Amino acid sequence: MKQRYTLVSGRLRRVGLLFLLVLMASGGAWAQGPRLYYTQGSGTASLDAAKAVNADGTAGATLATAASNFSQPTDIAVDKLNGYIYVADQYVGSGGILRFTTAGTGRTVIVPPTAGATYNGLALDVAGNRLFFTQGSATNSALDALKVVNLATSAVSVLASGPSSFTQPTDLALDAAGGLLYVADQYVGTGGILRFTTAGTGRTVVVPGLANTDYNGLALDVTGNRLFFTQGSAVATLDALKVVSLATGFAVTQLATGAANFTQPTDLALDAAGGLLYVADQYVGTGGILRF
């Protein structure tokens, strides 16, 4: 999904260390910049974690960690108003969508696992008290889906699904005011960046798939009417940070690329006021969280 897999003894096993992140203003003050919340995933259970750090690199904290909390966490969403974080925990058949307090306590399963599928991207609608998420499968295309869970009742609704809509969806970005969802659909060469209404209708290809790459992270700038995204590949020259204009024509601009900048970028967070982008760069031992 947001990371490549190998098949080991009939199960999908993730290769490497994965960082996925969300950016939140810290209180009303930006003296140290906003605070980054991120997930760290690994084939080593003790390294699975939800963490937070100030955007200047200070005050790092581990909020929750290890197999008692996770089975390879992927995306994260923060409800600062109510003091919660939501984590998509992806390992096939044993993950789920979890809720913690922003201190890392009170672990609650919001959506239980689905056999044969993983949960990948999250987009929180605080005003609507609902959480949009993507569900992907490497073995059953009928399980690829865009869904939403009502956080008051835990009722889950399917908005779009199957091979007519997706080829393994990953990240999500929500334009709540516009009633739109952007979905990174990742499978190499056949995916793309898609747009739906929040009812799951009006499927539109915003950025078509590109051979030998996948799209992973999304960050929406509603005011600027543009969508930033990461492009990852096993070919280093294809790793990139890009932006697409959401006006008619969907023109794409490349911002940074190649091995000098990335080792397979995944997620994104945007500080629109500060003119900064934070990129989760995933490859074991050489990645990290970067700022541009």
mmCIF file of C-alpha atoms in Angstrom:
data_model
loop_
_atom_site.group_PDB
_atom_site.id
_atom_site.type_symbol
_atom_site.label_atom_id
_atom_site.label_comp_id
_atom_site.label_asym_id
_atom_site.label_seq_id
_atom_site.Cartn_x
_atom_site.Cartn_y
_atom_site.Cartn_z
ATOM 1 C CA MET A 1 0.000 0.000 0.000
ATOM 2 C CA LYS A 2 2.084 2.955 1.112
ATOM 3 C CA GLN A 3 5.068 0.656 1.164
ATOM 4 C CA ARG A 4 6.126 -2.183 -1.069
ATOM 5 C CA TYR A 5 5.691 -5.738 0.128
ATOM 6 C CA THR A 6 7.175 -9.166 -0.326
ATOM 7 C CA LEU A 7 5.210 -12.357 0.086
ATOM 8 C CA VAL A 8 6.630 -14.540 2.864
ATOM 9 C CA SER A 9 5.016 -17.871 3.761
ATOM 10 C CA GLY A 10 1.705 -16.798 2.284
ATOM 11 C CA ARG A 11 1.564 -13.462 4.133
ATOM 12 C CA LEU A 12 2.396 -9.969 3.019
ATOM 13 C CA ARG A 13 5.423 -8.667 4.873
ATOM 14 C CA ARG A 14 6.471 -5.070 4.680
ATOM 15 C CA VAL A 15 10.023 -4.253 3.751
ATOM 16 C CA GLY A 16 11.636 -1.400 5.620
ATOM 17 C CA LEU A 17 10.816 1.451 7.926
ATOM 18 C CA LEU A 18 7.922 3.740 7.165
ATOM 19 C CA PHE A 19 7.183 7.284 8.324
ATOM 20 C CA LEU A 20 3.780 8.892 7.764
ATOM 21 C CA LEU A 21 2.864 12.226 9.223
ATOM 22 C CA VAL A 22 0.372 14.977 9.887
ATOM 23 C CA LEU A 23 1.059 18.584 10.799
ATOM 24 C CA MET A 24 -0.781 20.427 13.585
ATOM 25 C CA ALA A 25 -0.353 23.915 14.979
ATOM 26 C CA SER A 26 0.929 23.733 18.541
ATOM 27 C CA GLY A 27 -1.447 25.806 20.641
ATOM 28 C CA GLY A 28 -1.815 29.335 19.334
ATOM 29 C CA ALA A 29 1.931 29.913 19.188
ATOM 30 C CA TRP A 30 4.338 29.033 16.400
ATOM 31 C CA ALA A 31 7.576 29.933 18.181
ATOM 32 C CA GLN A 32 8.895 26.447 17.470
ATOM 33 C CA GLY A 33 6.685 25.867 14.473
ATOM 34 C CA PRO A 34 3.817 23.382 14.327
ATOM 35 C CA ARG A 35 3.951 19.877 15.789
ATOM 36 C CA LEU A 36 4.369 16.809 13.608
ATOM 37 C CA TYR A 37 2.570 13.588 14.459
ATOM 38 C CA TYR A 38 3.824 10.526 12.611
ATOM 39 C CA THR A 39 3.793 6.753 12.492
ATOM 40 C CA GLN A 40 6.842 4.555 12.320
ATOM 41 C CA GLY A 41 6.417 1.021 10.983
ATOM 42 C CA SER A 42 8.753 -1.939 10.733
ATOM 43 C CA GLY A 43 9.035 -5.678 10.303
ATOM 44 C CA THR A 44 10.384 -5.527 13.880
ATOM 45 C CA ALA A 45 7.352 -5.137 16.156
ATOM 46 C CA SER A 46 9.171 -3.134 18.822
ATOM 47 C CA LEU A 47 9.825 -0.364 16.261
ATOM 48 C CA ASP A 48 6.158 0.153 15.386
ATOM 49 C CA ALA A 49 5.138 3.463 16.950
ATOM 50 C CA ALA A 50 3.104 6.650 16.909
ATOM 51 C CA LYS A 51 5.302 9.654 17.659
ATOM 52 C CA ALA A 52 5.301 13.457 17.743
ATOM 53 C CA VAL A 53 7.975 16.117 17.382
ATOM 54 C CA ASN A 54 8.091 19.888 17.028
ATOM 55 C CA ALA A 55 8.747 21.046 13.475
ATOM 56 C CA ASP A 56 12.122 22.398 14.605
ATOM 57 C CA GLY A 57 13.120 18.885 15.745
ATOM 58 C CA THR A 58 12.685 19.493 19.484
ATOM 59 C CA ALA A 59 10.475 17.804 22.081
ATOM 60 C CA GLY A 60 10.254 14.437 20.360
ATOM 61 C CA ALA A 61 7.916 11.991 22.069
ATOM 62 C CA THR A 62 6.867 8.374 21.612
ATOM 63 C CA LEU A 63 3.110 8.203 22.200
ATOM 64 C CA ALA A 64 2.436 4.496 21.724
ATOM 65 C CA THR A 65 4.605 1.638 20.554
ATOM 66 C CA ALA A 66 5.183 -2.091 19.958
ATOM 67 C CA ALA A 67 2.967 -5.104 19.312
ATOM 68 C CA SER A 68 0.629 -4.364 22.217
ATOM 69 C CA ASN A 69 -0.553 -1.331 20.253
ATOM 70 C CA PHE A 70 0.209 -1.954 16.573
ATOM 71 C CA SER A 71 0.755 -4.427 13.770
ATOM 72 C CA GLN A 72 2.565 -1.992 11.422
ATOM 73 C CA PRO A 73 0.885 1.436 11.585
ATOM 74 C CA THR A 74 0.536 3.547 8.457
ATOM 75 C CA ASP A 75 -1.418 6.799 8.332
ATOM 76 C CA ILE A 76 -2.317 9.154 11.186
ATOM 77 C CA ALA A 77 -4.939 11.855 11.687
ATOM 78 C CA VAL A 78 -5.175 14.277 14.604
ATOM 79 C CA ASP A 79 -8.342 15.654 16.199
ATOM 80 C CA LYS A 80 -6.763 18.418 18.226
ATOM 81 C CA LEU A 81 -10.132 19.816 19.297
ATOM 82 C CA ASN A 82 -11.103 16.629 21.114
ATOM 83 C CA GLY A 83 -7.602 15.417 21.967
ATOM 84 C CA TYR A 84 -7.439 12.280 19.802
ATOM 85 C CA ILE A 85 -5.179 10.695 17.234
ATOM 86 C CA TYR A 86 -6.438 8.105 14.746
ATOM 87 C CA VAL A 87 -4.020 5.529 13.340
ATOM 88 C CA ALA A 88 -4.475 3.196 10.378
ATOM 89 C CA ASP A 89 -2.817 -0.067 11.399
ATOM 90 C CA GLN A 90 -2.311 -2.097 8.304
ATOM 91 C CA TYR A 91 -1.006 -5.630 8.642
ATOM 92 C CA VAL A 92 -3.271 -8.001 6.698
ATOM 93 C CA GLY A 93 -6.003 -9.445 8.892
ATOM 94 C CA SER A 94 -4.739 -8.151 12.236
ATOM 95 C CA GLY A 95 -4.695 -4.364 11.941
ATOM 96 C CA GLY A 96 -7.555 -1.913 12.084
ATOM 97 C CA ILE A 97 -8.229 1.756 12.641
ATOM 98 C CA LEU A 98 -7.328 2.793 16.157
ATOM 99 C CA ARG A 99 -7.937 5.815 18.351
ATOM 100 C CA PHE A 100 -5.657 7.093 21.105
ATOM 101 C CA THR A 101 -5.551 10.257 23.129
ATOM 102 C CA THR A 102 -2.876 12.674 21.939
ATOM 103 C CA ALA A 103 -0.868 11.432 24.928
ATOM 104 C CA GLY A 104 -0.938 7.907 23.463
ATOM 105 C CA THR A 105 -3.366 6.398 25.990
ATOM 106 C CA GLY A 106 -6.884 4.941 25.729
ATOM 107 C CA ARG A 107 -6.332 2.630 22.771
ATOM 108 C CA THR A 108 -9.712 1.970 21.102
ATOM 109 C CA VAL A 109 -10.476 -0.037 17.946
ATOM 110 C CA ILE A 110 -12.680 2.174 15.760
ATOM 111 C CA VAL A 111 -12.780 -0.134 12.712
ATOM 112 C CA PRO A 112 -11.747 -3.796 13.106
ATOM 113 C CA PRO A 113 -9.535 -5.495 10.501
ATOM 114 C CA THR A 114 -10.913 -6.861 7.239
ATOM 115 C CA ALA A 115 -9.552 -10.228 6.152
ATOM 116 C CA GLY A 116 -7.245 -9.917 3.137
ATOM 117 C CA ALA A 117 -7.123 -6.117 3.261
ATOM 118 C CA THR A 118 -5.170 -3.292 4.861
ATOM 119 C CA TYR A 119 -6.172 0.219 5.929
ATOM 120 C CA ASN A 120 -3.921 2.891 4.460
ATOM 121 C CA GLY A 121 -5.069 6.524 4.271
ATOM 122 C CA LEU A 122 -7.100 8.627 6.718
ATOM 123 C CA ALA A 123 -8.894 11.966 6.361
ATOM 124 C CA LEU A 124 -10.711 13.336 9.393
ATOM 125 C CA ASP A 125 -13.830 15.492 9.163
ATOM 126 C CA VAL A 126 -14.064 16.873 12.711
ATOM 127 C CA ALA A 127 -17.171 18.957 12.052
ATOM 128 C CA GLY A 128 -18.962 15.969 10.530
ATOM 129 C CA ASN A 129 -17.674 13.575 13.230
ATOM 130 C CA ARG A 130 -16.544 11.102 10.605
ATOM 131 C CA LEU A 131 -13.318 9.562 9.363
ATOM 132 C CA PHE A 132 -12.719 8.707 5.712
ATOM 133 C CA PHE A 133 -10.279 5.887 4.972
ATOM 134 C CA THR A 134 -8.904 3.755 2.174
ATOM 135 C CA GLN A 135 -8.810 -0.022 2.167
ATOM 136 C CA GLY A 136 -6.458 -1.903 -0.168
ATOM 137 C CA SER A 137 -5.639 -5.470 -1.052
ATOM 138 C CA ALA A 138 -2.772 -7.024 -2.988
ATOM 139 C CA THR A 139 -4.736 -10.232 -3.596
ATOM 140 C CA ASN A 140 -8.377 -9.258 -4.109
ATOM 141 C CA SER A 141 -9.212 -6.144 -6.127
ATOM 142 C CA ALA A 142 -12.818 -6.279 -4.931
ATOM 143 C CA LEU A 143 -11.522 -5.230 -1.495
ATOM 144 C CA ASP A 144 -9.993 -1.970 -2.758
ATOM 145 C CA ALA A 145 -12.292 0.715 -1.388
ATOM 146 C CA LEU A 146 -12.939 4.224 -0.150
ATOM 147 C CA LYS A 147 -14.971 4.144 3.065
ATOM 148 C CA VAL A 148 -16.180 6.377 5.886
ATOM 149 C CA VAL A 149 -16.857 5.594 9.542
ATOM 150 C CA ASN A 150 -19.313 7.544 11.668
ATOM 151 C CA LEU A 151 -17.340 8.244 14.841
ATOM 152 C CA ALA A 152 -20.494 8.494 16.955
ATOM 153 C CA THR A 153 -21.933 5.114 15.968
ATOM 154 C CA SER A 154 -18.933 3.234 14.453
ATOM 155 C CA ALA A 155 -21.084 2.527 11.392
ATOM 156 C CA VAL A 156 -18.960 2.056 8.246
ATOM 157 C CA SER A 157 -20.199 2.989 4.755
ATOM 158 C CA VAL A 158 -18.592 2.054 1.422
ATOM 159 C CA LEU A 159 -18.337 5.069 -0.884
ATOM 160 C CA ALA A 160 -16.489 3.534 -3.856
ATOM 161 C CA SER A 161 -14.881 0.141 -4.393
ATOM 162 C CA GLY A 162 -13.463 -2.461 -6.735
ATOM 163 C CA PRO A 163 -11.280 -2.398 -9.858
ATOM 164 C CA SER A 164 -13.559 0.078 -11.631
ATOM 165 C CA SER A 165 -12.512 2.651 -9.031
ATOM 166 C CA PHE A 166 -9.052 1.656 -7.736
ATOM 167 C CA THR A 167 -5.818 -0.278 -8.079
ATOM 168 C CA GLN A 168 -4.798 -0.277 -4.366
ATOM 169 C CA PRO A 169 -5.702 3.148 -2.900
ATOM 170 C CA THR A 170 -3.390 4.736 -0.339
ATOM 171 C CA ASP A 171 -3.455 8.317 0.917
ATOM 172 C CA LEU A 172 -6.405 10.680 1.242
ATOM 173 C CA ALA A 173 -6.916 14.436 1.315
ATOM 174 C CA LEU A 174 -10.227 16.046 2.241
ATOM 175 C CA ASP A 175 -11.676 19.328 1.022
ATOM 176 C CA ALA A 176 -14.544 19.439 3.525
ATOM 177 C CA ALA A 177 -15.891 22.792 2.369
ATOM 178 C CA GLY A 178 -15.890 21.704 -1.267
ATOM 179 C CA GLY A 179 -17.247 18.232 -0.501
ATOM 180 C CA LEU A 180 -14.341 16.533 -2.274
ATOM 181 C CA LEU A 181 -11.891 13.727 -1.549
ATOM 182 C CA TYR A 182 -8.562 13.167 -3.288
ATOM 183 C CA VAL A 183 -7.213 9.605 -3.331
ATOM 184 C CA ALA A 184 -3.699 8.425 -4.200
ATOM 185 C CA ASP A 185 -4.130 5.168 -6.088
ATOM 186 C CA GLN A 186 -0.771 3.517 -6.094
ATOM 187 C CA TYR A 187 -0.298 0.437 -8.191
ATOM 188 C CA VAL A 188 2.674 0.829 -10.522
ATOM 189 C CA GLY A 189 1.746 2.193 -13.918
ATOM 190 C CA THR A 190 -2.044 1.866 -13.575
ATOM 191 C CA GLY A 191 -2.900 4.047 -10.589
ATOM 192 C CA GLY A 192 -3.056 7.801 -10.364
ATOM 193 C CA ILE A 193 -4.494 10.574 -8.221
ATOM 194 C CA LEU A 194 -8.279 10.537 -8.223
ATOM 195 C CA ARG A 195 -11.014 12.875 -7.061
ATOM 196 C CA PHE A 196 -14.428 11.891 -5.710
ATOM 197 C CA THR A 197 -17.229 13.718 -3.987
ATOM 198 C CA THR A 198 -17.526 12.884 -0.284
ATOM 199 C CA ALA A 199 -20.484 10.714 -1.320
ATOM 200 C CA GLY A 200 -18.113 8.609 -3.450
ATOM 201 C CA THR A 201 -19.412 9.828 -6.805
ATOM 202 C CA GLY A 202 -17.884 11.808 -9.693
ATOM 203 C CA ARG A 203 -14.643 9.829 -10.077
ATOM 204 C CA THR A 204 -12.122 12.074 -11.881
ATOM 205 C CA VAL A 205 -8.486 11.351 -12.750
ATOM 206 C CA VAL A 206 -6.490 14.375 -11.573
ATOM 207 C CA VAL A 207 -3.024 12.911 -12.282
ATOM 208 C CA PRO A 208 -2.721 9.746 -14.409
ATOM 209 C CA GLY A 209 -0.473 6.853 -13.447
ATOM 210 C CA LEU A 210 3.186 6.972 -14.454
ATOM 211 C CA ALA A 211 5.143 3.841 -15.433
ATOM 212 C CA ASN A 212 7.406 2.400 -12.705
ATOM 213 C CA THR A 213 6.069 4.749 -10.010
ATOM 214 C CA ASP A 214 3.351 4.963 -7.414
ATOM 215 C CA TYR A 215 1.665 7.913 -5.721
ATOM 216 C CA ASN A 216 1.633 7.813 -1.935
ATOM 217 C CA GLY A 217 1.311 11.060 0.011
ATOM 218 C CA LEU A 218 -1.118 13.944 -0.511
ATOM 219 C CA ALA A 219 -1.321 17.429 1.011
ATOM 220 C CA LEU A 220 -4.124 19.745 -0.067
ATOM 221 C CA ASP A 221 -3.769 23.517 -0.245
ATOM 222 C CA VAL A 222 -7.418 24.574 -0.529
ATOM 223 C CA THR A 223 -6.638 28.302 -0.630
ATOM 224 C CA GLY A 224 -4.075 27.850 -3.398
ATOM 225 C CA ASN A 225 -6.302 25.344 -5.258
ATOM 226 C CA ARG A 226 -3.427 22.879 -5.555
ATOM 227 C CA LEU A 227 -2.500 19.414 -4.345
ATOM 228 C CA PHE A 228 1.045 18.405 -3.382
ATOM 229 C CA PHE A 229 1.980 14.741 -3.773
ATOM 230 C CA THR A 230 4.871 12.329 -3.516
ATOM 231 C CA GLN A 231 5.931 9.940 -6.233
ATOM 232 C CA GLY A 232 7.967 6.876 -5.261
ATOM 233 C CA SER A 233 9.822 4.269 -7.273
ATOM 234 C CA ALA A 234 12.476 1.582 -7.128
ATOM 235 C CA VAL A 235 14.170 3.789 -9.757
ATOM 236 C CA ALA A 236 15.832 6.601 -7.782
ATOM 237 C CA THR A 237 15.482 9.208 -10.531
ATOM 238 C CA LEU A 238 11.692 8.835 -10.376
ATOM 239 C CA ASP A 239 11.387 9.644 -6.655
ATOM 240 C CA ALA A 240 9.809 13.087 -6.536
ATOM 241 C CA LEU A 241 7.808 15.781 -4.806
ATOM 242 C CA LYS A 242 5.260 17.374 -7.149
ATOM 243 C CA VAL A 243 2.261 19.691 -7.160
ATOM 244 C CA VAL A 244 -0.811 19.713 -9.375
ATOM 245 C CA SER A 245 -2.989 22.732 -10.048
ATOM 246 C CA LEU A 246 -6.617 21.822 -9.409
ATOM 247 C CA ALA A 247 -7.847 24.367 -11.931
ATOM 248 C CA THR A 248 -8.930 23.156 -15.359
ATOM 249 C CA GLY A 249 -6.183 21.150 -17.033
ATOM 250 C CA PHE A 250 -4.514 19.746 -13.885
ATOM 251 C CA ALA A 251 -1.020 20.995 -14.748
ATOM 252 C CA VAL A 252 1.726 19.165 -12.782
ATOM 253 C CA THR A 253 4.967 20.823 -11.622
ATOM 254 C CA GLN A 254 7.975 18.938 -10.287
ATOM 255 C CA LEU A 255 9.443 20.507 -7.128
ATOM 256 C CA ALA A 256 12.230 18.112 -6.063
ATOM 257 C CA THR A 257 13.440 14.773 -7.363
ATOM 258 C CA GLY A 258 16.050 12.041 -7.411
ATOM 259 C CA ALA A 259 18.457 10.394 -4.997
ATOM 260 C CA ALA A 260 19.906 13.725 -3.898
ATOM 261 C CA ASN A 261 16.560 14.454 -2.244
ATOM 262 C CA PHE A 262 14.792 11.147 -1.550
ATOM 263 C CA THR A 263 14.968 7.427 -0.905
ATOM 264 C CA GLN A 264 11.321 6.629 -1.771
ATOM 265 C CA PRO A 265 9.123 9.431 -0.370
ATOM 266 C CA THR A 266 5.764 8.527 1.134
ATOM 267 C CA ASP A 267 3.606 10.947 3.089
ATOM 268 C CA LEU A 268 3.320 14.742 3.147
ATOM 269 C CA ALA A 269 2.300 17.520 5.513
ATOM 270 C CA LEU A 270 1.799 21.147 4.497
ATOM 271 C CA ASP A 271 2.449 24.296 6.531
ATOM 272 C CA ALA A 272 0.701 26.652 4.123
ATOM 273 C CA ALA A 273 1.213 29.741 6.305
ATOM 274 C CA GLY A 274 4.938 29.078 6.583
ATOM 275 C CA GLY A 275 5.382 27.991 2.962
ATOM 276 C CA LEU A 276 6.858 24.652 4.058
ATOM 277 C CA LEU A 277 6.353 21.000 3.188
ATOM 278 C CA TYR A 278 7.350 18.062 5.385
ATOM 279 C CA VAL A 279 8.035 14.782 3.596
ATOM 280 C CA ALA A 280 8.257 11.302 5.083
ATOM 281 C CA ASP A 281 11.079 9.520 3.235
ATOM 282 C CA GLN A 282 10.901 5.832 3.934
ATOM 283 C CA TYR A 283 13.827 3.660 2.952
ATOM 284 C CA VAL A 284 15.594 1.822 5.815
ATOM 285 C CA GLY A 285 18.597 3.658 7.219
ATOM 286 C CA THR A 286 18.677 6.454 4.641
ATOM 287 C CA GLY A 287 15.234 8.048 4.882
ATOM 288 C CA GLY A 288 13.749 10.289 7.560
ATOM 289 C CA ILE A 289 11.431 13.261 7.819
ATOM 290 C CA LEU A 290 12.514 16.086 5.525
ATOM 291 C CA ARG A 291 11.500 19.717 5.140
ATOM 292 C CA PHE A 292 11.313 21.703 1.910
#
